[in-house]
């Protein structure tokens, strides 16, 4: 059974950066992509970016280009999202999600990490 | 504003059948598979439907999906109180450098 366990809540100042982790266990994690999806308070789901199967290169939503970096540590099966130049609009719950197959659905999700940006 | 359009709300009484629509374009729904997610308050989304009409193990057959052209639909039959949740459609988009698009979400109320 695949499990995605994320790091704890963060409180950040505007202009700073945040790095959230997602540790994967169970199953052939390296064979599937991992994406990050965020949800602002009371709002819908928004794809931030994803890392290719085998912890390859990242792909990013145009909205976040230049401000977000995805990385991975193969030795611990952990994926990271780093978001810089934070504003209050970045306040959201950030989820990591595993791609189920070639059609890109997200079959397993982390528990979510609340990132609050406040002065 | 989401590129995939969903009605903001839907409702039904227990036992009824409800359908939630998701409208997109040629580069997303028209070219790629659609998935559907259920999100209960305070919880992470859960995969309900993938590849347009397939159910993961454990999802009741009351939930079904379909796709035609650039639109997709999620149907829930035999509505139950525990189905009250937010529902999202999603599809990859070929025009946006391989981005994933989500619908704006539909809040389903069981009356």
Coordinates of N, CA and C in Angstrom, one line a residue:
Chain A
X1 N 0.8 -1.2 0.0 CA 0.0 0.0 0.0 C 0.9 1.2 0.0
X2 N 0.7 2.1 -1.0 CA 1.4 3.3 -1.1 C 1.0 4.3 0.0
X3 N 2.0 5.0 0.6 CA 1.7 6.0 1.6 C 2.6 7.2 1.2
X4 N 2.0 8.4 1.3 CA 2.7 9.7 1.1 C 2.5 10.5 2.4
X5 N 3.6 10.7 3.0 CA 3.6 11.4 4.3 C 4.3 12.8 4.1
X6 N 3.6 13.8 4.4 CA 4.1 15.2 4.2 C 4.6 15.8 5.5
X7 N 5.5 16.8 5.3 CA 6.0 17.5 6.5 C 4.9 18.4 7.1
X8 N 5.2 19.0 8.3 CA 4.2 19.7 9.0 C 4.0 21.1 8.5
X9 N 3.0 21.8 9.2 CA 2.5 23.1 8.8 C 3.7 24.1 8.9
X10 N 3.6 25.2 8.1 CA 4.6 26.2 8.1 C 3.9 27.6 8.1
X11 N 4.6 28.5 8.8 CA 4.2 29.9 8.8 C 5.4 30.7 8.3
X12 N 5.1 31.5 7.2 CA 6.2 32.2 6.6 C 5.8 33.7 6.4
X13 N 6.9 34.5 6.3 CA 6.7 35.9 6.1 C 6.6 36.2 4.6
X14 N 5.9 37.2 4.2 CA 5.9 37.6 2.8 C 7.3 37.8 2.3
X15 N 7.6 37.3 1.1 CA 8.9 37.5 0.5 C 9.9 36.4 0.8
X16 N 9.5 35.5 1.7 CA 10.4 34.4 2.1 C 10.1 33.2 1.2
X17 N 10.7 32.1 1.5 CA 10.4 30.8 0.7 C 10.1 29.7 1.7
X18 N 9.5 28.6 1.1 CA 9.1 27.5 1.9 C 9.5 26.2 1.1
X19 N 9.8 25.2 1.9 CA 10.1 23.9 1.3 C 9.3 22.8 2.0
X20 N 8.5 22.1 1.3 CA 7.6 21.1 1.9 C 8.1 19.7 1.3
X21 N 8.1 18.7 2.2 CA 8.5 17.4 1.7 C 7.4 16.4 1.7
X22 N 7.6 15.4 0.9 CA 6.6 14.3 0.7 C 7.4 13.0 0.6
X23 N 7.3 12.2 1.7 CA 8.0 10.9 1.7 C 7.1 9.8 1.3
X24 N 7.6 9.0 0.3 CA 6.8 8.0 -0.3 C 7.3 6.6 0.2
X25 N 6.3 5.7 0.5 CA 6.7 4.4 0.9 C 5.7 3.4 0.3
X26 N 6.1 2.1 0.1 CA 5.3 1.1 -0.5 C 5.1 1.2 -2.0
X27 N 5.2 0.1 -2.7 CA 5.0 0.1 -4.1 C 6.3 0.7 -4.9
X28 N 6.2 0.6 -6.1 CA 7.3 1.1 -7.0 C 7.2 2.6 -7.3
X29 N 7.4 3.4 -6.2 CA 7.2 4.8 -6.3 C 8.0 5.4 -7.4
X30 N 9.3 4.9 -7.6 CA 10.1 5.6 -8.6 C 9.6 5.4 -10.1
X31 N 8.7 4.5 -10.2 CA 8.1 4.3 -11.6 C 7.0 5.3 -11.9
X32 N 6.6 6.1 -11.0 CA 5.5 7.0 -11.2 C 5.9 8.4 -10.9
X33 N 5.2 9.3 -11.6 CA 5.4 10.8 -11.3 C 4.7 11.2 -10.0
X34 N 5.2 12.2 -9.4 CA 4.7 12.8 -8.2 C 4.4 14.3 -8.5
X35 N 3.2 14.7 -8.3 CA 2.8 16.1 -8.5 C 2.4 16.8 -7.2
X36 N 2.5 18.1 -7.2 CA 2.0 18.9 -6.1 C 0.8 19.7 -6.5
X37 N -0.2 19.7 -5.7 CA -1.5 20.4 -5.9 C -1.8 21.2 -4.7
X38 N -2.2 22.4 -4.9 CA -2.5 23.3 -3.7 C -4.0 23.7 -3.7
X39 N -4.4 24.0 -2.5 CA -5.8 24.4 -2.3 C -5.9 25.6 -1.3
X40 N -6.2 26.8 -1.9 CA -6.3 28.0 -1.0 C -7.6 27.8 -0.2
X41 N -7.7 28.5 1.0 CA -8.8 28.4 1.8 C -10.1 28.6 1.1
X42 N -11.0 27.7 1.1 CA -12.3 27.8 0.5 C -12.3 27.8 -1.0
X43 N -11.2 27.4 -1.6 CA -11.0 27.4 -3.0 C -10.9 26.0 -3.6
X44 N -10.7 25.9 -4.9 CA -10.6 24.6 -5.6 C -9.1 24.1 -5.6
X45 N -8.9 23.1 -6.4 CA -7.6 22.5 -6.5 C -6.8 23.1 -7.6
X46 N -5.5 23.3 -7.4 CA -4.7 23.9 -8.5 C -3.4 23.2 -8.6
X47 N -3.1 22.7 -9.8 CA -1.8 22.0 -10.0 C -0.6 22.9 -10.0
X48 N 0.4 22.6 -9.2 CA 1.6 23.5 -9.1 C 2.7 23.0 -10.1
X49 N 2.9 21.7 -10.0 CA 3.9 21.1 -10.9 C 4.1 19.6 -10.5
X50 N 4.9 18.9 -11.3 CA 5.1 17.5 -11.1 C 6.5 17.1 -11.5
X51 N 7.0 16.0 -10.9 CA 8.3 15.5 -11.2 C 8.1 14.1 -11.9
X52 N 8.9 13.9 -12.9 CA 8.7 12.7 -13.8 C 9.0 11.4 -13.1
X53 N 8.5 10.3 -13.6 CA 8.8 9.0 -13.1 C 10.3 8.8 -12.9
X54 N 10.7 8.2 -11.9 CA 12.1 8.0 -11.6 C 12.8 9.2 -11.1
X55 N 12.0 10.1 -10.6 CA 12.5 11.4 -10.0 C 13.3 12.2 -11.0
X56 N 12.7 12.2 -12.2 CA 13.3 13.0 -13.3 C 13.0 14.5 -13.2
X57 N 13.2 15.1 -14.4 CA 13.0 16.6 -14.4 C 11.6 17.0 -14.0
X58 N 11.4 18.2 -13.5 CA 10.1 18.7 -13.1 C 9.5 19.5 -14.2
X59 N 8.1 19.5 -14.1 CA 7.3 20.3 -15.0 C 6.5 21.2 -14.1
X60 N 6.3 22.5 -14.6 CA 5.7 23.4 -13.7 C 4.5 24.1 -14.4
X61 N 3.5 24.4 -13.7 CA 2.4 25.3 -14.2 C 3.0 26.6 -14.5
X62 N 2.5 27.2 -15.7 CA 3.0 28.5 -16.1 C 3.0 29.5 -15.0
X63 N 1.9 29.5 -14.2 CA 1.7 30.5 -13.2 C 2.9 30.5 -12.2
X64 N 3.5 29.4 -12.0 CA 4.6 29.3 -11.0 C 6.0 29.2 -11.6
X65 N 6.1 29.3 -12.9 CA 7.4 29.2 -13.5 C 8.3 30.3 -12.9
X66 N 9.5 29.9 -12.6 CA 10.5 30.8 -12.0 C 10.5 31.0 -10.5
X67 N 9.4 30.5 -10.0 CA 9.2 30.7 -8.5 C 9.1 29.3 -7.8
X68 N 9.0 28.2 -8.5 CA 8.8 26.9 -7.9 C 9.9 26.0 -8.4
X69 N 10.4 25.1 -7.5 CA 11.4 24.1 -7.9 C 11.0 22.8 -7.2
X70 N 10.9 21.7 -8.0 CA 10.7 20.4 -7.5 C 12.0 19.7 -7.5
X71 N 12.2 18.9 -6.4 CA 13.4 18.1 -6.4 C 13.1 16.8 -5.7
X72 N 14.1 15.9 -5.7 CA 13.8 14.6 -5.1 C 15.1 14.0 -4.5
X73 N 15.0 13.2 -3.5 CA 16.1 12.5 -2.9 C 15.8 11.0 -3.1
X74 N 16.5 10.4 -4.1 CA 16.2 9.0 -4.4 C 16.4 8.1 -3.2
X75 N 17.4 8.4 -2.4 CA 17.8 7.5 -1.3 C 16.7 7.3 -0.3
X76 N 15.9 8.4 -0.1 CA 14.8 8.3 0.9 C 13.4 8.4 0.3
X77 N 13.4 8.3 -1.1 CA 12.1 8.4 -1.8 C 11.3 9.6 -1.3
X78 N 11.9 10.7 -1.2 CA 11.3 12.0 -0.8 C 11.3 13.0 -1.9
X79 N 10.2 13.6 -2.1 CA 10.0 14.7 -3.1 C 9.8 16.0 -2.4
X80 N 10.4 17.0 -2.9 CA 10.2 18.4 -2.3 C 9.7 19.4 -3.3
X81 N 8.9 20.3 -2.7 CA 8.5 21.5 -3.5 C 9.0 22.7 -2.7
X82 N 9.7 23.6 -3.5 CA 10.3 24.8 -2.9 C 9.6 26.0 -3.7
X83 N 9.0 26.8 -2.9 CA 8.3 28.0 -3.5 C 8.9 29.3 -2.9
X84 N 9.3 30.2 -3.7 CA 10.0 31.4 -3.3 C 9.1 32.6 -3.5
X85 N 9.6 33.8 -3.0 CA 8.9 35.0 -3.1 C 7.4 34.9 -2.7
X86 N 7.2 34.4 -1.5 CA 5.8 34.1 -1.1 C 5.0 35.4 -0.8
X87 N 3.7 35.3 -1.2 CA 2.8 36.3 -0.9 C 1.6 35.7 -0.1
X88 N 0.7 36.5 0.3 CA -0.5 36.0 1.0 C -1.3 35.1 0.1
X89 N -1.2 35.3 -1.2 CA -1.9 34.4 -2.1 C -1.4 33.0 -2.1
X90 N -0.2 32.8 -1.6 CA 0.3 31.4 -1.5 C -0.2 30.6 -0.3
X91 N -0.9 31.3 0.6 CA -1.5 30.6 1.7 C -2.5 29.5 1.2
X92 N -2.1 28.3 1.5 CA -2.9 27.2 1.0 C -2.5 25.9 1.7
X93 N -3.3 24.8 1.5 CA -2.8 23.5 1.8 C -2.2 22.9 0.5
X94 N -1.0 22.4 0.7 CA -0.2 21.8 -0.4 C -0.3 20.3 -0.3
X95 N -0.7 19.6 -1.3 CA -0.8 18.2 -1.3 C 0.2 17.6 -2.4
X96 N 0.9 16.5 -2.0 CA 1.6 15.8 -3.0 C 0.7 14.6 -3.4
X97 N 0.8 14.2 -4.7 CA -0.1 13.2 -5.2 C 0.7 12.3 -6.2
X98 N 0.5 11.0 -6.2 CA 1.2 10.1 -7.0 C 0.4 9.8 -8.3
X99 N 1.0 9.8 -9.4 CA 0.3 9.5 -10.7 C 0.2 8.0 -10.8
X100 N -1.1 7.6 -11.2 CA -1.4 6.2 -11.2 C -0.9 5.4 -12.5
X101 N -0.7 6.1 -13.6 CA -0.3 5.5 -14.8 C -0.1 6.5 -15.9
X102 N -0.1 5.9 -17.1 CA 0.1 6.8 -18.3 C -0.9 7.8 -18.5
X103 N -2.1 7.7 -18.0 CA -3.1 8.7 -18.2 C -3.1 9.7 -17.1
X104 N -2.2 9.6 -16.2 CA -1.9 10.8 -15.3 C -2.9 11.0 -14.1
X105 N -3.8 10.1 -13.8 CA -4.6 10.3 -12.7 C -3.8 10.2 -11.4
X106 N -4.3 10.9 -10.4 CA -3.6 10.8 -9.1 C -4.3 9.9 -8.1
X107 N -3.7 8.7 -7.9 CA -4.3 7.6 -7.2 C -4.0 7.6 -5.7
X108 N -2.9 8.3 -5.3 CA -2.6 8.4 -3.9 C -2.3 9.8 -3.6
X109 N -2.7 10.3 -2.4 CA -2.5 11.7 -2.0 C -1.9 11.7 -0.6
X110 N -1.0 12.7 -0.4 CA -0.5 13.0 1.0 C -1.6 13.6 1.8
X111 N -1.3 13.8 3.1 CA -2.3 14.3 4.0 C -2.5 15.8 3.9
X112 N -1.6 16.5 3.2 CA -1.6 17.9 3.0 C -0.8 18.7 4.0
X113 N -0.2 19.8 3.6 CA 0.6 20.7 4.5 C 0.1 22.1 4.4
X114 N -0.3 22.7 5.5 CA -0.8 24.0 5.4 C 0.4 25.0 5.5
X115 N 0.4 25.8 4.5 CA 1.4 26.9 4.4 C 0.7 28.2 4.6
X116 N 1.0 28.9 5.6 CA 0.4 30.2 5.9 C 1.4 31.3 5.7
X117 N 1.1 32.3 4.9 CA 2.0 33.4 4.6 C 1.4 34.7 5.3
X118 N 2.1 35.2 6.3 CA 1.5 36.3 7.0 C 2.6 37.1 7.6
X119 N 2.4 38.4 7.6 CA 3.4 39.3 8.2 C 3.2 39.4 9.7
Chain B
X1 N -10.0 31.7 -12.5 CA -11.0 31.0 -13.3 C -10.5 29.7 -13.9
X2 N -11.2 28.6 -13.7 CA -10.7 27.3 -14.2 C -11.0 27.1 -15.6
X3 N -10.1 26.5 -16.3 CA -10.3 26.2 -17.8 C -11.3 25.1 -17.9
X4 N -11.4 24.2 -17.0 CA -12.4 23.1 -17.0 C -13.6 23.7 -16.2
X5 N -14.8 23.7 -16.8 CA -15.9 24.3 -16.2 C -16.9 23.3 -15.6
X6 N -17.2 23.5 -14.3 CA -18.1 22.7 -13.6 C -19.2 23.6 -13.0
X7 N -20.4 23.1 -12.8 CA -21.4 23.9 -12.1 C -20.9 24.0 -10.6
X8 N -21.1 25.1 -10.0 CA -20.6 25.3 -8.6 C -21.4 24.4 -7.6
X9 N -22.6 24.0 -7.9 CA -23.4 23.2 -7.0 C -24.3 22.3 -7.7
X10 N -24.7 21.2 -6.9 CA -25.7 20.2 -7.4 C -26.3 19.7 -6.1
X11 N -27.5 19.1 -6.3 CA -28.2 18.6 -5.1 C -29.1 17.5 -5.5
X12 N -29.5 16.6 -4.6 CA -30.4 15.6 -4.8 C -30.9 15.0 -3.5
X13 N -31.9 14.2 -3.5 CA -32.4 13.5 -2.3 C -31.9 12.1 -2.3
X14 N -31.9 11.5 -1.1 CA -31.4 10.1 -1.0 C -32.1 9.2 -2.0
X15 N -31.3 8.4 -2.7 CA -31.8 7.4 -3.7 C -31.8 7.9 -5.1
X16 N -31.8 9.3 -5.2 CA -31.8 9.9 -6.6 C -30.5 9.7 -7.3
X17 N -30.6 10.0 -8.6 CA -29.4 10.0 -9.4 C -29.0 11.4 -9.8
X18 N -27.8 11.8 -9.6 CA -27.3 13.2 -10.0 C -26.2 13.1 -11.0
X19 N -26.0 14.1 -11.8 CA -24.9 14.1 -12.7 C -24.2 15.4 -12.6
X20 N -22.9 15.4 -12.7 CA -22.1 16.6 -12.6 C -21.3 16.7 -13.9
X21 N -21.4 17.9 -14.6 CA -20.7 18.0 -15.9 C -19.4 18.7 -15.7
X22 N -18.5 18.5 -16.7 CA -17.2 19.1 -16.8 C -16.9 19.4 -18.2
X23 N -16.8 20.7 -18.5 CA -16.6 21.1 -19.9 C -15.2 21.7 -20.1
X24 N -14.5 21.2 -21.2 CA -13.2 21.7 -21.5 C -13.0 22.1 -22.9
X25 N -11.8 21.7 -23.5 CA -11.5 22.0 -24.8 C -10.7 20.9 -25.5
X26 N -10.4 21.2 -26.8 CA -9.7 20.1 -27.6 C -8.4 19.7 -27.0
X27 N -7.7 20.7 -26.4 CA -6.3 20.4 -25.9 C -6.3 19.6 -24.6
X28 N -7.4 19.6 -23.9 CA -7.5 18.9 -22.6 C -8.4 17.7 -22.6
X29 N -9.7 17.9 -22.4 CA -10.6 16.8 -22.4 C -10.7 16.1 -23.7
X30 N -10.6 17.0 -24.8 CA -10.7 16.4 -26.1 C -9.6 15.5 -26.5
X31 N -8.4 15.6 -25.8 CA -7.2 14.9 -26.2 C -6.7 13.9 -25.1
X32 N -7.2 14.1 -23.9 CA -6.7 13.3 -22.8 C -7.8 12.7 -21.9
X33 N -7.4 11.8 -21.1 CA -8.4 11.1 -20.2 C -8.8 12.1 -19.1
X34 N -10.0 11.8 -18.6 CA -10.6 12.6 -17.5 C -10.6 11.8 -16.2
X35 N -10.2 12.4 -15.1 CA -10.3 11.8 -13.8 C -11.3 12.6 -13.0
X36 N -11.9 12.0 -12.0 CA -12.8 12.7 -11.0 C -12.3 12.4 -9.6
X37 N -12.4 13.4 -8.7 CA -12.0 13.3 -7.3 C -13.1 13.7 -6.4
X38 N -13.2 13.0 -5.3 CA -14.2 13.4 -4.2 C -13.4 14.0 -3.1
X39 N -13.8 15.1 -2.6 CA -13.1 15.7 -1.4 C -14.1 16.0 -0.3
X40 N -14.0 15.2 0.8 CA -14.8 15.5 2.0 C -14.1 16.6 2.8
X41 N -14.9 17.4 3.5 CA -14.4 18.5 4.3 C -13.2 18.1 5.2
X42 N -12.1 18.8 5.1 CA -11.0 18.6 5.9 C -10.1 17.4 5.5
X43 N -10.4 16.8 4.3 CA -9.6 15.7 3.9 C -9.0 15.9 2.5
X44 N -8.0 15.1 2.2 CA -7.4 15.1 0.9 C -8.3 14.6 -0.1
X45 N -8.2 15.0 -1.4 CA -9.0 14.4 -2.5 C -8.8 12.9 -2.6
X46 N -9.8 12.2 -3.1 CA -9.8 10.8 -3.3 C -10.2 10.5 -4.8
X47 N -9.4 9.7 -5.4 CA -9.7 9.3 -6.8 C -11.0 8.5 -6.9
X48 N -11.9 9.0 -7.7 CA -13.2 8.2 -7.9 C -13.2 7.5 -9.3
X49 N -12.8 8.3 -10.3 CA -12.9 7.8 -11.7 C -11.6 8.1 -12.4
X50 N -11.1 7.2 -13.2 CA -9.9 7.5 -14.0 C -10.1 7.0 -15.4
X51 N -9.3 7.4 -16.4 CA -9.5 7.1 -17.8 C -10.9 7.2 -18.2
X52 N -11.5 8.3 -17.8 CA -12.9 8.6 -18.2 C -14.0 7.8 -17.5
X53 N -13.8 6.5 -17.3 CA -15.0 5.7 -16.8 C -14.6 4.5 -16.0
X54 N -13.3 4.5 -15.5 CA -12.9 3.3 -14.7 C -12.9 3.7 -13.3
X55 N -13.3 2.7 -12.4 CA -13.3 3.0 -11.0 C -12.1 2.2 -10.3
X56 N -11.4 2.9 -9.4 CA -10.4 2.2 -8.6 C -11.1 1.2 -7.7
X57 N -10.3 0.2 -7.3 CA -10.8 -0.8 -6.4 C -11.3 -0.1 -5.1
X58 N -12.5 -0.5 -4.7 CA -13.1 0.1 -3.5 C -14.1 1.2 -3.7
X59 N -14.2 1.7 -4.9 CA -15.1 2.8 -5.2 C -16.4 2.1 -5.7
X60 N -17.6 2.4 -5.0 CA -18.8 1.7 -5.3 C -19.2 2.0 -6.8
X61 N -19.9 1.0 -7.3 CA -20.4 1.1 -8.7 C -21.5 2.1 -8.9
X62 N -21.9 2.7 -7.8 CA -22.9 3.8 -7.9 C -22.3 5.0 -8.6
X63 N -21.0 5.1 -8.6 CA -20.3 6.2 -9.3 C -19.8 5.7 -10.7
X64 N -20.2 6.6 -11.7 CA -19.8 6.2 -13.1 C -19.4 7.5 -13.8
X65 N -18.5 7.3 -14.8 CA -18.0 8.5 -15.5 C -18.2 8.2 -17.0
X66 N -18.3 9.3 -17.8 CA -18.4 9.2 -19.2 C -17.7 10.5 -19.8
X67 N -17.4 10.3 -21.1 CA -16.8 11.4 -21.8 C -17.3 11.4 -23.3
X68 N -17.5 12.6 -23.8 CA -17.9 12.8 -25.2 C -17.3 14.1 -25.7
X69 N -16.4 14.0 -26.7 CA -15.8 15.2 -27.2 C -15.0 15.9 -26.2
X70 N -15.4 17.2 -25.9 CA -14.7 18.0 -25.0 C -15.4 18.1 -23.6
X71 N -16.3 17.2 -23.4 CA -17.1 17.3 -22.1 C -17.1 15.9 -21.4
X72 N -17.2 15.9 -20.1 CA -17.2 14.7 -19.4 C -18.3 14.9 -18.3
X73 N -18.7 13.7 -17.7 CA -19.8 13.8 -16.7 C -19.5 12.7 -15.7
X74 N -19.8 13.0 -14.4 CA -19.8 12.1 -13.3 C -21.2 11.9 -12.9
X75 N -21.7 10.6 -12.8 CA -23.0 10.3 -12.4 C -22.9 9.5 -11.0
X76 N -23.8 9.9 -10.1 CA -23.9 9.2 -8.9 C -25.4 8.7 -8.8
X77 N -25.5 7.4 -8.7 CA -26.9 6.8 -8.5 C -27.1 6.4 -7.1
X78 N -28.3 6.2 -6.7 CA -28.6 5.8 -5.4 C -28.0 6.7 -4.3
X79 N -28.2 8.0 -4.5 CA -27.5 9.0 -3.7 C -27.6 8.7 -2.2
X80 N -26.5 8.9 -1.5 CA -26.5 8.6 0.0 C -26.0 9.9 0.7
X81 N -26.3 10.0 1.9 CA -25.9 11.2 2.7 C -24.4 11.4 2.7
X82 N -23.7 10.2 2.7 CA -22.2 10.3 2.8 C -21.6 10.8 1.4
X83 N -22.4 10.9 0.4 CA -21.9 11.4 -0.9 C -21.8 12.9 -0.9
X84 N -22.3 13.6 0.2 CA -22.2 15.0 0.2 C -20.7 15.4 0.4
X85 N -20.2 16.1 -0.7 CA -18.8 16.4 -0.8 C -18.6 17.4 -1.9
X86 N -17.3 17.7 -2.1 CA -16.9 18.5 -3.3 C -16.4 17.6 -4.3
X87 N -16.7 17.8 -5.6 CA -16.3 16.9 -6.7 C -15.5 17.7 -7.7
X88 N -14.4 17.2 -8.1 CA -13.5 17.9 -9.1 C -13.2 16.9 -10.3
X89 N -13.2 17.5 -11.5 CA -12.7 16.8 -12.7 C -11.3 17.3 -12.9
X90 N -10.6 16.5 -13.7 CA -9.2 16.9 -14.0 C -8.8 16.3 -15.3
X91 N -7.9 17.0 -16.1 CA -7.4 16.4 -17.3 C -6.0 17.1 -17.6
X92 N -5.1 16.4 -18.2 CA -3.9 17.0 -18.7 C -4.2 17.9 -19.9
X93 N -3.4 18.9 -20.1 CA -3.6 19.8 -21.2 C -2.3 19.8 -22.1
X94 N -2.5 19.6 -23.4 CA -1.4 19.5 -24.3 C -0.8 20.9 -24.6
X95 N -1.6 21.9 -24.5 CA -1.2 23.2 -24.9 C -0.4 24.0 -23.8
X96 N -0.4 23.5 -22.6 CA 0.2 24.2 -21.5 C 1.4 23.5 -20.9
X97 N 2.2 23.1 -21.8 CA 3.5 22.4 -21.5 C 3.2 21.2 -20.5
X98 N 2.2 20.5 -20.8 CA 1.9 19.3 -20.0 C 1.4 19.6 -18.6
X99 N 0.6 20.6 -18.5 CA 0.0 20.9 -17.2 C -1.3 20.1 -16.9
X100 N -1.6 20.0 -15.7 CA -2.9 19.4 -15.3 C -3.9 20.5 -15.0
X101 N -5.1 20.3 -15.5 CA -6.1 21.3 -15.2 C -7.2 20.6 -14.3
X102 N -7.6 21.4 -13.3 CA -8.8 20.9 -12.5 C -10.0 21.8 -12.8
X103 N -11.2 21.2 -12.7 CA -12.4 22.0 -12.7 C -12.5 22.8 -11.4
X104 N -13.4 23.8 -11.4 CA -13.5 24.6 -10.2 C -14.2 23.9 -9.0
X105 N -14.7 22.7 -9.3 CA -15.4 22.0 -8.2 C -16.9 22.1 -8.1
X106 N -17.6 21.1 -7.8 CA -19.0 21.1 -7.6 C -19.3 20.6 -6.2
X107 N -20.0 21.5 -5.5 CA -20.5 21.1 -4.1 C -21.8 20.3 -4.2
X108 N -21.7 19.0 -3.9 CA -22.9 18.2 -3.9 C -23.6 18.2 -2.5
X109 N -24.9 18.6 -2.5 CA -25.6 18.6 -1.3 C -26.7 17.5 -1.4
X110 N -26.8 16.6 -0.3 CA -27.8 15.6 -0.3 C -28.9 16.1 0.7
X111 N -30.0 16.4 0.1 CA -31.1 17.1 0.8 C -31.9 16.2 1.8

